[in-house]
Amino acid sequence: MVPNLSQILHIFSKDFRHHLPEILVSLCVLITFAVEQPRNWTGQPLEGRFLNGLLNALPVLMILAWAFFIVRLVQGESLVGDRQFWITRPYQWHKLLAAKLLSILLFVHLPLFLTQFALLKIANFPVASSIPGLLYVHLLFLFAIVLPSITIGTITSGIGQASLALLAVFLLMLGIVLLLTVMPDMAFAPDATDAVQGVIYLFASVTAILVQYIYRKTLLSRLVVVGAVVSIFLVIALAPYGKLINRDFPLATKAHPLPAQFTLDRALSFGHAEGHQPNSYGDEVALEIPFQVAKLPDKTIVQIRAIKLDLDLPNGEHWTSHWRSLYHSVSPGRTRDWPTISMKRAVFNRFKNAPVRAHASLGLNVFRLGPGTEVLLAGNHLSLPGGARCLNEPSQSWLKCFAALEHATPLFVIAELPSAACPVSQEATTEPWAGSPAIFADLSGDSTPGLDFTPIQQFNISLARFYVFEDHEIRLPICPETPLLVSKPEFLYSVRDEIDLGEVTLLNYVPTYPRMIVPPIQRYAPGATSDTLSWNLPRGSFLPERD
Amino acid sequence: MTGAIQTEALTKRFGRLNALDGLDLCVPQGAVHALVGPNGAGKTTLIKILMNIFRASSGRASVLGFDSTKISGKAFASIGYVSENQQLPGWMLVGTFLSYLRPFYPTWDTQLETKLIRQFDLPLDRKLKHLSRGMRMKVALASSLAFRPRLVVLDEPFSGLDPMVRDELGKALVERSTDSTIFLSSHDLAEVEGFATHVAFLDSGRLRLSEEMPSLSARFREVELTFAAPVASPSNLPATWLHLSASDSVIRFVDSAFNQETTPAEVARRFGPVRNATFAPMTLRAIFLAIAKSSRSSS
């Protein structure tokens, strides 16, 4: 009898010989992906749409190649049916499973890990310190790609059945997207039930795999998987999103007060001149509501993460927008923000001119600015604290940045722009600037790596400045030698603000094209040079302190 | 002595169908035990329960002393199982298949393997999927005999094979019967008659009989009695006399408890003087036809 390890290696070596074509295909796709990465970093386009499309599809092809290999590998000793030769041979289930996992480790995870390792090296990022992050990425990879592939392999008997199962997974995801469209609150809080879904998925997958390997009870395994799918659907469909959102964004307390005062700016509305078309999208009309922002404490940034608008209509009906996702950040110096809410055109048309009683709910995330670090754009290059490196692309008015494994978020950057040394185009200066400085704020996510095959994460930093009404902003070019103050905001807490807007007329908040805000402003005279707008960034208290 | 295979009140239901109905069977160690019966009798179901492929609805079965529900992994190092519809890894060459299986078995006998390869004329360099059905059966059998299993279980090994292949397989089994218990199912009675030491007859999930071949052959006789004048069919005959028919002056029946001394005496007692009496030995096929007809008419 082959000893413990030998049986594993014996099955492994048989699998290696049998599945060599699949292994080679997946390696070829992976190598192509790796070779293609440096070109991707530089953003050089390739000639030919087909080739471009093919290269863009490489991650999908990689997933398909790995999934195909894993399904075939598991089905090499099929667990479905009662006529397979191996089930009456001295196979031990745990050794068979171990052999399969060893193949997956050596032919899926290891090549990907080495590729990621090499890409980090090529991009001159620290390799050793990235290993824990890489291992975390592989854990996600195991969870999202490998585990479902093994599960499909264990409960299907051939590649045809596996393809049908894959189609079912695709339809399931489509169904979830469909649920998103009919359950508006869920669209804002799709991750509210992630942990529950994750536990169900993990439990069902591991159970199905073990039941198949130990007992080969295919019907039971399939029932477990179907049960998990149904449970996940029920969890998504029946979750009390309203309550979950209220729990995640509780009302203010002494310990967690409202970070700023948000009130409806009644002085502003949209004018509707003859021939101006209201902004609309299909059968939806977009409302932009001007909120005045006051009393924002020093060194505090607020992210308006979601908004809900409730209207008491003149006919006694109640209309709610449900929670809508937003990612507006309100930083020091800002006095206004214009969250957008859409409503059905039919409802809007019935009540657009009638005064309606309105109430807004804002879901706010409160951040505190960390210590600021001044970095200088040396030539076209910039190094951010934390190891990210950026390349200035003046034509796009952004810095193209690269980081190892994780985006450098949350991130807050501020600069004295525009300035005499760094002017903006004349076109951009026909309206006065707001009092807030040019900033970049990305408050999304944390520093945990996501599931991405490339370890080199790309993100852009574009410094933008609002015009006077703060309803729109423009990206400003960043010139060499421009000092940037970089800070890593720290998340403090979430809070919900309930705001009584009083009586409003909906039509006043529907912008037209061209936009016309009432009262109008005095625009800059044509010919005014941008450097006249030079705004000496006050070293005010709202700025992060320099290190 | 514990049998190599033993079942107690073994029952298997598929929905409303009783595939096996309270089966009590003992396959002695060292026997070549044939399980015969018509299609759908439950032979394959019984074997799959013994091999722990199916789970019994009730009752127990043990194989080489193991509870059949616990048979897996290492236990198969002593059991060779071949089934007519077993799926072999078609991508493997015959030689690769044998080499692959070799390390799984501590008792694998390479000399015996070589002998079986030669005996079955196995083409080592051909893929299993390119072999004929008979050739695949021979590969399966060679791979199940080469490790000198204590028990060989064969499910319809001769089904659909040409006579030459049947003969080769039969010979190989006979050779192996010296150190293995062989349990095989078949509905081809003539095939097993040649080498089985024991036989069991399964019909509609029920075991009609299970005994040694010589004893079975000895106790069944086709009896033909010729009288001087026409006779009527008598009543109150022994239960062991099956399918009695009277035609003019001839009476025929099957005696399932033939005894060289008592049966002629019993015939004389019941029918009086007989002009001619023959007690002809029966083939296995004839015996099982008689049993099957008898059990159907009684049910």
XYZ file of C-alpha atoms in Angstrom, chain B residues 6-299:
294
model
C -23.046 -12.683 4.844
C -26.355 -10.901 4.700
C -29.161 -10.831 7.219
C -32.676 -9.766 6.268
C -31.179 -7.458 3.693
C -33.790 -5.252 2.071
C -33.505 -2.541 -0.511
C -36.432 -0.482 -1.667
C -36.474 1.917 -4.583
C -39.649 3.839 -3.928
C -42.390 1.223 -3.863
C -40.282 -1.420 -5.540
C -38.672 -4.032 -3.309
C -35.442 -4.724 -5.150
C -34.255 -6.981 -2.331
C -36.624 -8.514 0.147
C -35.198 -9.843 3.418
C -32.198 -11.574 1.914
C -30.234 -14.072 4.040
C -27.171 -15.246 2.208
C -23.858 -16.786 3.195
C -20.981 -17.111 0.781
C -18.423 -19.461 2.336
C -14.733 -18.643 2.282
C -13.011 -20.174 -0.714
C -16.203 -20.751 -2.666
C -16.917 -19.838 -6.251
C -20.398 -18.658 -5.584
C -22.657 -17.845 -8.492
C -25.633 -15.599 -7.968
C -28.075 -16.302 -10.718
C -31.486 -15.027 -11.591
C -33.395 -13.302 -14.334
C -32.909 -9.660 -15.288
C -34.262 -7.381 -12.601
C -33.968 -10.057 -9.930
C -31.833 -7.777 -7.734
C -28.393 -9.249 -8.389
C -26.654 -5.948 -9.196
C -28.447 -4.214 -6.326
C -27.159 -6.850 -3.905
C -23.598 -6.536 -5.204
C -23.713 -2.730 -5.020
C -24.855 -2.941 -1.418
C -22.022 -5.359 -0.660
C -19.558 -2.941 -2.269
C -21.053 -0.013 -0.310
C -22.139 1.689 -3.529
C -25.780 1.467 -2.453
C -27.086 1.693 1.072
C -29.552 -1.018 2.187
C -32.985 0.083 3.344
C -32.783 -2.402 6.220
C -30.913 -5.504 7.263
C -27.172 -6.050 7.405
C -24.402 -7.259 5.214
C -20.808 -8.052 5.985
C -17.964 -8.565 3.555
C -14.735 -10.192 4.743
C -15.881 -9.373 8.255
C -16.465 -5.663 7.526
C -19.886 -4.124 7.853
C -20.658 -3.374 4.208
C -21.619 0.223 5.049
C -18.059 0.764 6.298
C -16.331 -0.640 3.260
C -14.192 1.973 1.601
C -10.600 2.905 1.008
C -8.236 0.347 2.483
C -10.872 -2.416 2.598
C -10.776 -2.531 -1.180
C -7.149 -3.622 -1.032
C -8.530 -7.150 -0.404
C -11.524 -6.981 -2.713
C -11.480 -7.126 -6.477
C -14.664 -5.814 -8.043
C -15.522 -5.936 -11.710
C -18.808 -4.868 -13.167
C -20.082 -5.084 -16.726
C -20.738 -1.342 -16.877
C -17.812 -0.060 -14.864
C -16.319 3.178 -16.184
C -12.583 2.923 -16.671
C -10.381 5.970 -17.294
C -10.546 5.879 -21.071
C -7.620 8.266 -21.536
C -5.178 5.812 -19.931
C -3.173 3.212 -21.797
C -3.717 -0.328 -20.577
C -0.151 -0.423 -19.274
C -0.527 2.952 -17.582
C -3.749 1.826 -15.932
C -2.103 -1.246 -14.451
C 0.966 0.740 -13.388
C -1.263 3.365 -11.821
C -3.182 0.811 -9.757
C -0.118 -1.193 -8.714
C 1.021 1.066 -5.827
C -2.465 1.076 -4.301
C -2.168 -2.609 -3.422
C 0.449 -3.985 -1.009
C -0.212 -7.503 -2.311
C 0.105 -6.679 -6.007
C 1.841 -9.586 -7.707
C 3.744 -8.370 -10.746
C 4.392 -11.946 -11.896
C 0.704 -12.659 -11.786
C 0.076 -9.380 -13.567
C 2.470 -10.400 -16.319
C 0.803 -13.786 -16.534
C -2.654 -12.235 -16.787
C -1.474 -9.780 -19.425
C -0.199 -12.699 -21.436
C -3.207 -14.882 -20.746
C -5.655 -12.151 -21.781
C -3.404 -10.921 -24.557
C -3.761 -7.339 -23.317
C -2.423 -4.584 -25.604
C -0.493 -2.448 -23.114
C 0.002 0.451 -25.496
C -3.651 1.021 -26.354
C -5.959 3.458 -24.674
C -8.774 1.938 -22.664
C -11.351 3.932 -24.589
C -10.195 2.299 -27.820
C -10.677 -1.236 -26.538
C -13.619 -3.488 -27.284
C -16.034 -4.281 -24.496
C -14.598 -7.741 -24.009
C -11.064 -6.437 -23.909
C -12.029 -3.794 -21.339
C -13.558 -6.534 -19.191
C -10.327 -8.473 -19.418
C -8.325 -5.402 -18.352
C -10.709 -4.816 -15.462
C -10.452 -8.436 -14.427
C -6.668 -8.506 -14.712
C -6.446 -5.357 -12.574
C -8.755 -6.975 -10.028
C -6.943 -10.282 -9.845
C -3.321 -9.154 -9.939
C -3.285 -8.166 -6.279
C -4.528 -11.598 -5.208
C -7.668 -10.306 -3.516
C -9.240 -12.384 -0.791
C -12.590 -11.773 -2.434
C -13.429 -11.232 -6.081
C -16.867 -9.813 -6.807
C -18.011 -9.867 -10.403
C -21.246 -8.373 -11.630
C -22.347 -9.961 -14.911
C -18.772 -10.440 -16.134
C -19.793 -12.478 -19.176
C -22.633 -10.320 -20.367
C -22.405 -9.566 -24.060
C -19.008 -11.199 -24.515
C -18.111 -13.607 -27.258
C -17.591 -17.259 -26.310
C -13.828 -17.105 -26.599
C -13.545 -14.199 -24.162
C -15.999 -15.915 -21.812
C -13.855 -18.989 -21.865
C -10.711 -17.009 -21.111
C -12.343 -15.161 -18.227
C -13.791 -18.385 -16.861
C -10.405 -20.075 -16.951
C -8.758 -17.163 -15.175
C -11.374 -17.289 -12.469
C -10.968 -20.994 -11.950
C -7.211 -20.521 -11.572
C -7.749 -17.780 -9.000
C -10.309 -19.741 -7.052
C -7.557 -21.499 -5.150
C -6.696 -18.432 -3.102
C -9.781 -16.225 -3.460
C -13.442 -16.387 -2.716
C -15.282 -15.566 -5.898
C -18.784 -14.188 -5.932
C -20.251 -13.535 -9.324
C -23.640 -12.686 -10.663
C -24.902 -13.884 -13.978
C -28.044 -14.690 -15.819
C -26.071 -17.034 -18.030
C -26.534 -20.303 -16.199
C -24.609 -22.492 -18.609
C -21.531 -20.308 -18.123
C -21.385 -20.571 -14.344
C -22.350 -24.229 -14.233
C -18.871 -25.166 -15.340
C -16.929 -23.702 -12.454
C -19.248 -22.571 -9.638
C -18.999 -24.518 -6.394
C -22.054 -22.806 -4.912
C -25.052 -21.250 -6.438
C -27.784 -18.936 -5.245
C -30.950 -18.183 -7.110
C -32.451 -14.734 -6.738
C -35.852 -13.971 -8.152
C -37.834 -10.747 -7.679
C -35.576 -9.746 -4.820
C -36.024 -13.006 -2.945
C -33.481 -15.754 -2.461
C -35.061 -18.960 -3.723
C -32.113 -21.147 -2.865
C -28.428 -21.063 -2.051
C -26.395 -24.248 -1.860
C -23.459 -26.202 -3.136
C -23.616 -27.216 -6.771
C -23.188 -30.985 -6.265
C -25.985 -31.083 -3.734
C -28.209 -29.032 -6.015
C -27.509 -31.255 -8.982
C -28.045 -34.351 -6.870
C -31.432 -33.374 -5.524
C -33.049 -32.276 -8.778
C -34.282 -34.870 -11.241
C -36.584 -34.742 -14.188
C -38.887 -37.714 -13.642
C -40.795 -39.398 -16.438
C -43.140 -42.293 -15.621
C -44.695 -44.398 -18.346
C -47.734 -46.509 -17.473
C -49.422 -49.340 -19.285
C -52.704 -47.480 -19.483
C -53.689 -43.809 -19.491
C -53.572 -42.192 -16.028
C -55.209 -39.171 -14.494
C -53.261 -36.457 -12.717
C -53.096 -37.515 -9.068
C -53.715 -35.158 -6.146
C -51.971 -34.619 -2.777
C -48.500 -35.010 -4.176
C -45.362 -34.029 -2.202
C -44.532 -30.319 -2.346
C -41.087 -31.188 -3.671
C -42.579 -32.557 -6.872
C -42.877 -29.653 -9.213
C -44.780 -29.106 -12.459
C -46.454 -32.435 -12.629
C -48.161 -33.074 -15.903
C -50.057 -36.102 -17.179
C -50.400 -36.898 -20.826
C -52.123 -40.092 -21.877
C -50.062 -42.802 -20.189
C -47.082 -40.597 -19.264
C -46.556 -38.493 -16.150
C -43.729 -35.997 -15.909
C -42.542 -33.858 -13.008
C -39.424 -32.377 -11.421
C -38.367 -33.795 -8.117
C -36.531 -31.183 -6.081
C -35.648 -33.630 -3.293
C -34.508 -36.635 -5.241
C -33.123 -39.548 -3.340
C -31.977 -42.595 -5.171
C -33.677 -44.902 -2.707
C -36.738 -43.093 -1.440
C -37.940 -41.414 -4.620
C -38.538 -44.659 -6.637
C -40.278 -46.136 -3.592
C -42.491 -43.045 -3.232
C -43.352 -43.214 -6.927
C -44.305 -46.851 -6.620
C -46.393 -46.149 -3.518
C -48.350 -43.361 -5.180
C -48.737 -44.656 -8.738
C -48.481 -48.404 -8.418
C -46.736 -50.400 -11.115
C -44.846 -48.280 -13.633
C -43.891 -49.690 -16.980
C -40.875 -47.437 -17.253
C -39.399 -44.782 -14.947
C -36.524 -42.407 -15.757
C -34.880 -40.043 -13.267
C -32.778 -37.763 -15.485
C -30.196 -35.311 -14.028
C -30.986 -31.686 -14.882
C -28.912 -28.818 -16.136
C -28.653 -25.738 -13.964
C -30.769 -23.939 -16.485
C -33.519 -26.572 -16.261
C -33.385 -26.510 -12.464
C -33.785 -22.750 -12.294
C -36.540 -22.721 -14.870
C -38.389 -25.230 -12.723
C -37.839 -23.192 -9.583
C -38.802 -19.921 -11.277
C -41.991 -21.391 -12.750
C -42.856 -22.991 -9.449
C -42.373 -19.786 -7.466
C -44.434 -17.788 -9.959
C -47.308 -20.282 -9.996
C -47.335 -20.396 -6.194
C -47.277 -16.597 -5.909
